[in-house]
Amino acid sequence: MKVTVVGAGAVGATCADNIARKELAQELVLLDIREGFAEGKAIDMMQTSALLGFDTKVKGVTNDYESTAGSDVVVITSGLPRKPGMTREELIGTNAGIVQSVTENILKYSPETIIVVVSNPMDTMTYLTLKTSGLPKNRIIGMGGALDSSRFKYYLSQALGCSPADLNAVVIGGHGDTTMIPLINHATWNSVPVTQFLSKEKQDEIVAATMVGGATLTKLIGTSAWYAPGAGTAMLVESILRDEKKLVPCCVALDGEYGQSDIAIGVPVVIGKNGWEKIVDIKLSDEEQQAFAKSAEAVRSMNSVLEL
Ligand code: NAI
């Protein structure tokens, strides 16, 4: 198997590191526009191979798309990250140009690939990739819900005093501070609803903390986070390459599901060797359904900036 990660910055390199350590692919290409940057990161990663005992061959390249030929999966992380006080949406102009040109270059050499979009604003970048690539919709997956759900589980685990691994909890909707929807009423701790253990006030606090989880880290670190985004992306790559059929919220194109069409937004999907293979329906309450429609409106208005 062969994977390309475009953008050797914080998220791309962390994703690549996870892929290499888990030996998800035999070949891993890290590509960046900055001269020598991906080469340096790839060599550094390869120099951990003797220490960690993995055998994935990591190669770094500067804008050399020929080296990416025949990739089974391509991850796009190229683009600007947000700075403290910025929203993901403010990145749209610059990142749209980058994502579009990267997609065109990638498809010249890997027409059969599955693309995982990470660059922000991710929902719009995912829809842009779908529209400009002409690929079947199941081969374009936006990574946001995997990260947001992991953050939701983190905050729940802190309140419950349990392991995040014992929790089932998902975040659907757009990948934005005001558009994501942590489904607290569907979250369980080993099958028991978490709402049974938490006051309404605490539940609201957890939902609010999840929604600004990324912004909280950006304020602390000075730029946007990378460990969890990189791990969340690598988890999707793993489910594709190993055909694991993981059920994860991802940003995908809807065609009437959840009452929406002509949009890519976060819903639970099964991820396997064909990309996203099935959209899974969660029975939403009226209130949740309204929140989803509102979130879709916000994503749609972001898409309209690019006339999508
Ligand atoms: P970064 O600045 O560390 O890395 C971005 C890299 O992209 C840089 O190395 C840059 O040289 C490269 N790049 C820029 N234009 C390029 C081009 N045309 N071709 C190839 N490489 C190019 O940023 P970071 O923190 O890695 O974030 C990357 C993107 O991912 C940002 O847009 C950020 O907002 C987004 N992000 C998305 C998340 C999600 O959940 N979907 C989570 C975290 C970040």
GROMACS .gro file of C-alpha atoms and ligand atoms in nm:
model
  352
    1MET     CA    1   0.000   0.000   0.000
    2LYS     CA    2   0.110   0.357  -0.068
    3VAL     CA    3   0.001   0.676   0.107
    4THR     CA    4   0.085   1.039   0.028
    5VAL     CA    5   0.050   1.315   0.284
    6VAL     CA    6   0.050   1.662   0.131
    7GLY     CA    7   0.171   1.928   0.374
    8ALA     CA    8   0.459   1.827   0.600
    9GLY     CA    9   0.362   2.077   0.870
   10ALA     CA   10   0.238   1.999   1.219
   11VAL     CA   11  -0.070   1.792   1.127
   12GLY     CA   12   0.073   1.627   0.814
   13ALA     CA   13   0.394   1.517   0.983
   14THR     CA   14   0.208   1.385   1.290
   15CYS     CA   15  -0.030   1.192   1.066
   16ALA     CA   16   0.265   1.050   0.870
   17ASP     CA   17   0.442   0.955   1.193
   18ASN     CA   18   0.132   0.761   1.309
   19ILE     CA   19   0.103   0.587   0.972
   20ALA     CA   20   0.471   0.485   0.976
   21ARG     CA   21   0.470   0.363   1.337
   22LYS     CA   22   0.165   0.146   1.267
   23GLU     CA   23   0.311   0.024   0.935
   24LEU     CA   24  -0.017   0.102   0.761
   25ALA     CA   25   0.165   0.136   0.428
   26GLN     CA   26   0.484   0.007   0.272
   27GLU     CA   27   0.548   0.343   0.109
   28LEU     CA   28   0.472   0.685   0.252
   29VAL     CA   29   0.541   1.006   0.061
   30LEU     CA   30   0.544   1.338   0.243
   31LEU     CA   31   0.513   1.635   0.007
   32ASP     CA   32   0.549   2.005   0.082
   33ILE     CA   33   0.597   2.323  -0.118
   34ARG     CA   34   0.870   2.448   0.115
   35GLU     CA   35   1.212   2.348  -0.026
   36GLY     CA   36   1.371   2.063   0.171
   37PHE     CA   37   1.108   2.070   0.448
   38ALA     CA   38   0.938   1.738   0.374
   39GLU     CA   39   1.274   1.575   0.296
   40GLY     CA   40   1.402   1.677   0.639
   41LYS     CA   41   1.091   1.556   0.822
   42ALA     CA   42   1.096   1.224   0.633
   43ILE     CA   43   1.462   1.160   0.715
   44ASP     CA   44   1.399   1.244   1.082
   45MET     CA   45   1.106   0.999   1.082
   46MET     CA   46   1.312   0.729   0.909
   47GLN     CA   47   1.577   0.774   1.178
   48THR     CA   48   1.317   0.661   1.435
   49SER     CA   49   1.262   0.338   1.242
   50ALA     CA   50   1.554   0.151   1.404
   51LEU     CA   51   1.438   0.274   1.746
   52LEU     CA   52   1.069   0.197   1.704
   53GLY     CA   53   1.103  -0.107   1.479
   54PHE     CA   54   0.883  -0.015   1.183
   55ASP     CA   55   0.951  -0.085   0.818
   56THR     CA   56   0.747   0.176   0.631
   57LYS     CA   57   0.964   0.363   0.381
   58VAL     CA   58   0.907   0.736   0.430
   59LYS     CA   59   1.019   0.966   0.149
   60GLY     CA   60   1.002   1.345   0.159
   61VAL     CA   61   0.971   1.553  -0.160
   62THR     CA   62   0.939   1.919  -0.258
   63ASN     CA   63   0.646   1.957  -0.497
   64ASP     CA   64   0.745   1.640  -0.686
   65TYR     CA   65   0.406   1.485  -0.767
   66GLU     CA   66   0.556   1.211  -0.981
   67SER     CA   67   0.683   1.050  -0.659
   68THR     CA   68   0.325   1.027  -0.534
   69ALA     CA   69   0.212   0.811  -0.830
   70GLY     CA   70  -0.013   0.518  -0.751
   71SER     CA   71  -0.111   0.628  -0.400
   72ASP     CA   72  -0.402   0.434  -0.251
   73VAL     CA   73  -0.483   0.719  -0.014
   74VAL     CA   74  -0.385   1.087  -0.024
   75VAL     CA   75  -0.421   1.310   0.279
   76ILE     CA   76  -0.439   1.686   0.218
   77THR     CA   77  -0.316   1.897   0.509
   78SER     CA   78  -0.154   2.174   0.305
   79GLY     CA   79  -0.263   2.526   0.388
   80LEU     CA   80  -0.256   2.784   0.662
   81PRO     CA   81  -0.353   2.690   1.017
   82ARG     CA   82  -0.539   2.940   1.235
   83LYS     CA   83  -0.373   3.168   1.488
   84PRO     CA   84  -0.522   3.261   1.827
   85GLY     CA   85  -0.849   3.451   1.785
   86MET     CA   86  -0.901   3.334   1.427
   87THR     CA   87  -1.188   3.117   1.310
   88ARG     CA   88  -1.134   2.824   1.073
   89GLU     CA   89  -1.353   3.012   0.823
   90GLU     CA   90  -1.105   3.299   0.788
   91LEU     CA   91  -0.864   3.063   0.610
   92ILE     CA   92  -1.095   3.007   0.315
   93GLY     CA   93  -0.939   3.222   0.040
   94THR     CA   94  -0.581   3.105   0.070
   95ASN     CA   95  -0.660   2.743   0.145
   96ALA     CA   96  -0.911   2.703  -0.139
   97GLY     CA   97  -0.642   2.783  -0.399
   98ILE     CA   98  -0.394   2.548  -0.232
   99VAL     CA   99  -0.639   2.257  -0.194
  100GLN     CA  100  -0.760   2.289  -0.551
  101SER     CA  101  -0.413   2.291  -0.709
  102VAL     CA  102  -0.295   2.005  -0.487
  103THR     CA  103  -0.599   1.796  -0.587
  104GLU     CA  104  -0.536   1.853  -0.958
  105ASN     CA  105  -0.170   1.753  -0.925
  106ILE     CA  106  -0.248   1.447  -0.718
  107LEU     CA  107  -0.507   1.314  -0.963
  108LYS     CA  108  -0.261   1.335  -1.253
  109TYR     CA  109  -0.060   1.057  -1.088
  110SER     CA  110  -0.315   0.876  -0.867
  111PRO     CA  111  -0.652   0.883  -1.047
  112GLU     CA  112  -0.784   0.591  -0.839
  113THR     CA  113  -0.696   0.736  -0.500
  114ILE     CA  114  -0.916   0.807  -0.199
  115ILE     CA  115  -0.867   1.162  -0.069
  116VAL     CA  116  -0.885   1.258   0.299
  117VAL     CA  117  -0.922   1.637   0.336
  118VAL     CA  118  -0.796   1.801   0.655
  119SER     CA  119  -0.726   2.164   0.553
  120ASN     CA  120  -0.968   2.422   0.695
  121PRO     CA  121  -1.242   2.531   0.666
  122MET     CA  122  -1.265   2.156   0.623
  123ASP     CA  123  -1.633   2.114   0.523
  124THR     CA  124  -1.596   2.366   0.241
  125MET     CA  125  -1.256   2.227   0.138
  126THR     CA  126  -1.409   1.878   0.120
  127TYR     CA  127  -1.696   1.998  -0.098
  128LEU     CA  128  -1.452   2.195  -0.315
  129THR     CA  129  -1.241   1.881  -0.362
  130LEU     CA  130  -1.549   1.681  -0.456
  131LYS     CA  131  -1.668   1.942  -0.705
  132THR     CA  132  -1.332   2.006  -0.869
  133SER     CA  133  -1.201   1.647  -0.877
  134GLY     CA  134  -1.501   1.484  -1.041
  135LEU     CA  135  -1.429   1.174  -0.829
  136PRO     CA  136  -1.713   0.953  -0.705
  137LYS     CA  137  -1.838   1.100  -0.375
  138ASN     CA  138  -1.740   0.796  -0.167
  139ARG     CA  139  -1.372   0.865  -0.240
  140ILE     CA  140  -1.368   1.210  -0.076
  141ILE     CA  141  -1.368   1.215   0.304
  142GLY     CA  142  -1.329   1.520   0.528
  143MET     CA  143  -1.166   1.466   0.868
  144GLY     CA  144  -1.331   1.663   1.147
  145GLY     CA  145  -1.582   1.449   1.334
  146ALA     CA  146  -1.316   1.193   1.431
  147LEU     CA  147  -1.122   1.468   1.607
  148ASP     CA  148  -1.421   1.648   1.754
  149SER     CA  149  -1.566   1.320   1.888
  150SER     CA  150  -1.233   1.235   2.048
  151ARG     CA  151  -1.229   1.576   2.216
  152PHE     CA  152  -1.589   1.521   2.329
  153LYS     CA  153  -1.488   1.186   2.483
  154TYR     CA  154  -1.193   1.356   2.654
  155TYR     CA  155  -1.417   1.615   2.826
  156LEU     CA  156  -1.675   1.348   2.917
  157SER     CA  157  -1.405   1.122   3.061
  158GLN     CA  158  -1.273   1.408   3.274
  159ALA     CA  159  -1.620   1.464   3.422
  160LEU     CA  160  -1.699   1.094   3.467
  161GLY     CA  161  -1.353   0.989   3.589
  162CYS     CA  162  -1.341   0.708   3.332
  163SER     CA  163  -1.127   0.613   3.035
  164PRO     CA  164  -1.217   0.786   2.706
  165ALA     CA  165  -1.193   0.439   2.547
  166ASP     CA  166  -1.499   0.325   2.748
  167LEU     CA  167  -1.715   0.596   2.595
  168ASN     CA  168  -1.927   0.609   2.284
  169ALA     CA  169  -1.991   0.967   2.179
  170VAL     CA  170  -2.017   1.142   1.845
  171VAL     CA  171  -2.007   1.494   1.710
  172ILE     CA  172  -2.193   1.560   1.386
  173GLY     CA  173  -2.257   1.871   1.174
  174GLY     CA  174  -2.002   2.124   1.054
  175HIS     CA  175  -1.644   2.133   1.182
  176GLY     CA  176  -1.666   2.484   1.326
  177ASP     CA  177  -1.681   2.633   1.677
  178THR     CA  178  -2.048   2.718   1.634
  179THR     CA  179  -2.156   2.455   1.383
  180MET     CA  180  -2.054   2.125   1.542
  181ILE     CA  181  -2.315   1.926   1.735
  182PRO     CA  182  -2.188   1.705   2.019
  183LEU     CA  183  -2.473   1.455   2.061
  184ILE     CA  184  -2.476   1.440   2.442
  185ASN     CA  185  -2.813   1.261   2.458
  186HIS     CA  186  -2.673   0.972   2.251
  187ALA     CA  187  -2.343   0.938   2.440
  188THR     CA  188  -2.295   0.627   2.651
  189TRP     CA  189  -2.049   0.491   2.908
  190ASN     CA  190  -2.044   0.120   2.844
  191SER     CA  191  -2.402   0.133   2.716
  192VAL     CA  192  -2.534   0.353   2.998
  193PRO     CA  193  -2.641   0.705   2.889
  194VAL     CA  194  -2.387   0.957   3.023
  195THR     CA  195  -2.672   1.199   3.100
  196GLN     CA  196  -2.761   0.968   3.389
  197PHE     CA  197  -2.439   1.071   3.566
  198LEU     CA  198  -2.414   1.440   3.480
  199SER     CA  199  -2.622   1.742   3.582
  200LYS     CA  200  -2.774   1.943   3.298
  201GLU     CA  201  -2.532   2.223   3.381
  202LYS     CA  202  -2.233   1.987   3.353
  203GLN     CA  203  -2.366   1.846   3.025
  204ASP     CA  204  -2.392   2.197   2.880
  205GLU     CA  205  -2.041   2.274   3.002
  206ILE     CA  206  -1.899   1.964   2.827
  207VAL     CA  207  -2.079   2.040   2.502
  208ALA     CA  208  -1.953   2.401   2.509
  209ALA     CA  209  -1.593   2.293   2.587
  210THR     CA  210  -1.602   2.043   2.300
  211MET     CA  211  -1.722   2.304   2.053
  212VAL     CA  212  -1.433   2.539   2.132
  213GLY     CA  213  -1.187   2.254   2.193
  214GLY     CA  214  -0.968   2.358   1.900
  215ALA     CA  215  -0.976   2.729   1.987
  216THR     CA  216  -0.880   2.652   2.349
  217LEU     CA  217  -0.567   2.473   2.229
  218THR     CA  218  -0.484   2.744   1.975
  219LYS     CA  219  -0.489   2.997   2.258
  220LEU     CA  220  -0.263   2.779   2.475
  221ILE     CA  221  -0.016   2.670   2.206
  222GLY     CA  222  -0.015   2.980   1.982
  223THR     CA  223  -0.113   2.782   1.672
  224SER     CA  224  -0.360   2.503   1.604
  225ALA     CA  225  -0.321   2.156   1.754
  226TRP     CA  226  -0.159   1.858   1.581
  227TYR     CA  227  -0.142   1.541   1.796
  228ALA     CA  228  -0.513   1.462   1.794
  229PRO     CA  229  -0.573   1.593   1.438
  230GLY     CA  230  -0.282   1.380   1.312
  231ALA     CA  231  -0.400   1.071   1.502
  232GLY     CA  232  -0.762   1.119   1.389
  233THR     CA  233  -0.651   1.138   1.027
  234ALA     CA  234  -0.426   0.832   1.056
  235MET     CA  235  -0.718   0.641   1.212
  236LEU     CA  236  -0.925   0.707   0.897
  237VAL     CA  237  -0.633   0.600   0.674
  238GLU     CA  238  -0.606   0.280   0.878
  239SER     CA  239  -0.975   0.202   0.843
  240ILE     CA  240  -0.946   0.247   0.463
  241LEU     CA  241  -0.626   0.049   0.410
  242ARG     CA  242  -0.723  -0.235   0.645
  243ASP     CA  243  -1.087  -0.227   0.538
  244GLU     CA  244  -1.185  -0.204   0.905
  245LYS     CA  245  -1.538  -0.069   0.851
  246LYS     CA  246  -1.499   0.172   1.143
  247LEU     CA  247  -1.811   0.378   1.213
  248VAL     CA  248  -1.684   0.737   1.243
  249PRO     CA  249  -1.842   1.079   1.188
  250CYS     CA  250  -1.682   1.226   0.876
  251CYS     CA  251  -1.760   1.506   0.636
  252VAL     CA  252  -1.919   1.352   0.325
  253ALA     CA  253  -2.150   1.460   0.045
  254LEU     CA  254  -2.518   1.419   0.134
  255ASP     CA  255  -2.791   1.334  -0.110
  256GLY     CA  256  -3.105   1.368   0.100
  257GLU     CA  257  -2.965   1.196   0.411
  258TYR     CA  258  -3.034   1.390   0.733
  259GLY     CA  259  -3.261   1.612   0.521
  260GLN     CA  260  -2.974   1.774   0.327
  261SER     CA  261  -2.840   1.772  -0.029
  262ASP     CA  262  -2.567   1.952  -0.225
  263ILE     CA  263  -2.342   1.982   0.077
  264ALA     CA  264  -2.060   1.798   0.252
  265ILE     CA  265  -2.100   1.790   0.630
  266GLY     CA  266  -2.029   1.559   0.924
  267VAL     CA  267  -2.243   1.248   0.968
  268PRO     CA  268  -2.162   0.895   1.090
  269VAL     CA  269  -2.022   0.682   0.808
  270VAL     CA  270  -1.862   0.341   0.765
  271ILE     CA  271  -1.503   0.372   0.643
  272GLY     CA  272  -1.350   0.086   0.445
  273LYS     CA  273  -1.149   0.003   0.135
  274ASN     CA  274  -1.388   0.195  -0.093
  275GLY     CA  275  -1.368   0.515   0.110
  276TRP     CA  276  -1.690   0.603   0.293
  277GLU     CA  277  -1.919   0.313   0.220
  278LYS     CA  278  -2.244   0.390   0.399
  279ILE     CA  279  -2.410   0.676   0.582
  280VAL     CA  280  -2.558   0.560   0.911
  281ASP     CA  281  -2.880   0.716   1.032
  282ILE     CA  282  -2.902   0.822   1.396
  283LYS     CA  283  -3.255   0.896   1.514
  284LEU     CA  284  -3.226   1.264   1.599
  285SER     CA  285  -3.471   1.449   1.823
  286ASP     CA  286  -3.654   1.750   1.674
  287GLU     CA  287  -3.412   1.980   1.854
  288GLU     CA  288  -3.107   1.793   1.719
  289GLN     CA  289  -3.252   1.785   1.369
  290GLN     CA  290  -3.303   2.163   1.386
  291ALA     CA  291  -2.946   2.212   1.507
  292PHE     CA  292  -2.825   2.001   1.213
  293ALA     CA  293  -3.026   2.209   0.963
  294LYS     CA  294  -2.883   2.529   1.116
  295SER     CA  295  -2.532   2.388   1.095
  296ALA     CA  296  -2.587   2.295   0.730
  297GLU     CA  297  -2.704   2.652   0.659
  298ALA     CA  298  -2.380   2.790   0.804
  299VAL     CA  299  -2.168   2.547   0.599
  300ARG     CA  300  -2.370   2.632   0.289
  301SER     CA  301  -2.311   3.003   0.338
  302MET     CA  302  -1.936   2.932   0.367
  303ASN     CA  303  -1.953   2.728   0.044
  304SER     CA  304  -2.124   3.019  -0.130
  305VAL     CA  305  -1.812   3.233  -0.078
  306LEU     CA  306  -1.648   2.998  -0.331
  307GLU     CA  307  -1.968   2.984  -0.538
  308LEU     CA  308  -1.997   2.610  -0.472
  309NAI     P1  309   0.130   2.397   0.913
  309NAI     O1  310   0.150   2.540   0.875
  309NAI     O2  311   0.213   2.341   1.023
  309NAI     O3  312   0.152   2.305   0.785
  309NAI     C1  313   0.097   2.333   0.660
  309NAI     C2  314   0.199   2.294   0.555
  309NAI     O4  315   0.139   2.307   0.426
  309NAI     C3  316   0.325   2.383   0.556
  309NAI     O5  317   0.439   2.302   0.576
  309NAI     C4  318   0.324   2.447   0.418
  309NAI     O6  319   0.454   2.468   0.364
  309NAI     C5  320   0.243   2.346   0.338
  309NAI     N1  321   0.189   2.399   0.214
  309NAI     C6  322   0.132   2.520   0.191
  309NAI     N2  323   0.095   2.531   0.062
  309NAI     C7  324   0.126   2.413   0.002
  309NAI     C8  325   0.110   2.361  -0.130
  309NAI     N3  326   0.055   2.434  -0.227
  309NAI     N4  327   0.155   2.238  -0.154
  309NAI     C9  328   0.212   2.162  -0.057
  309NAI     N5  329   0.229   2.205   0.070
  309NAI    C10  330   0.187   2.330   0.098
  309NAI     O7  331  -0.025   2.379   0.946
  309NAI     P2  332  -0.095   2.257   1.026
  309NAI     O8  333  -0.106   2.292   1.169
  309NAI     O9  334  -0.029   2.131   0.986
  309NAI    O10  335  -0.243   2.263   0.967
  309NAI    C11  336  -0.267   2.228   0.832
  309NAI    C12  337  -0.413   2.254   0.794
  309NAI    O11  338  -0.497   2.163   0.863
  309NAI    C13  339  -0.465   2.393   0.831
  309NAI    O12  340  -0.551   2.442   0.730
  309NAI    C14  341  -0.540   2.370   0.959
  309NAI    O13  342  -0.637   2.469   0.984
  309NAI    C15  343  -0.601   2.235   0.930
  309NAI     N6  344  -0.644   2.159   1.046
  309NAI    C16  345  -0.759   2.085   1.032
  309NAI    C17  346  -0.805   2.007   1.134
  309NAI    C18  347  -0.930   1.926   1.115
  309NAI    O14  348  -0.981   1.871   1.212
  309NAI     N7  349  -0.982   1.914   0.995
  309NAI    C19  350  -0.734   2.002   1.263
  309NAI    C20  351  -0.612   2.078   1.266
  309NAI    C21  352  -0.570   2.154   1.160
   0.00000   0.00000   0.00000
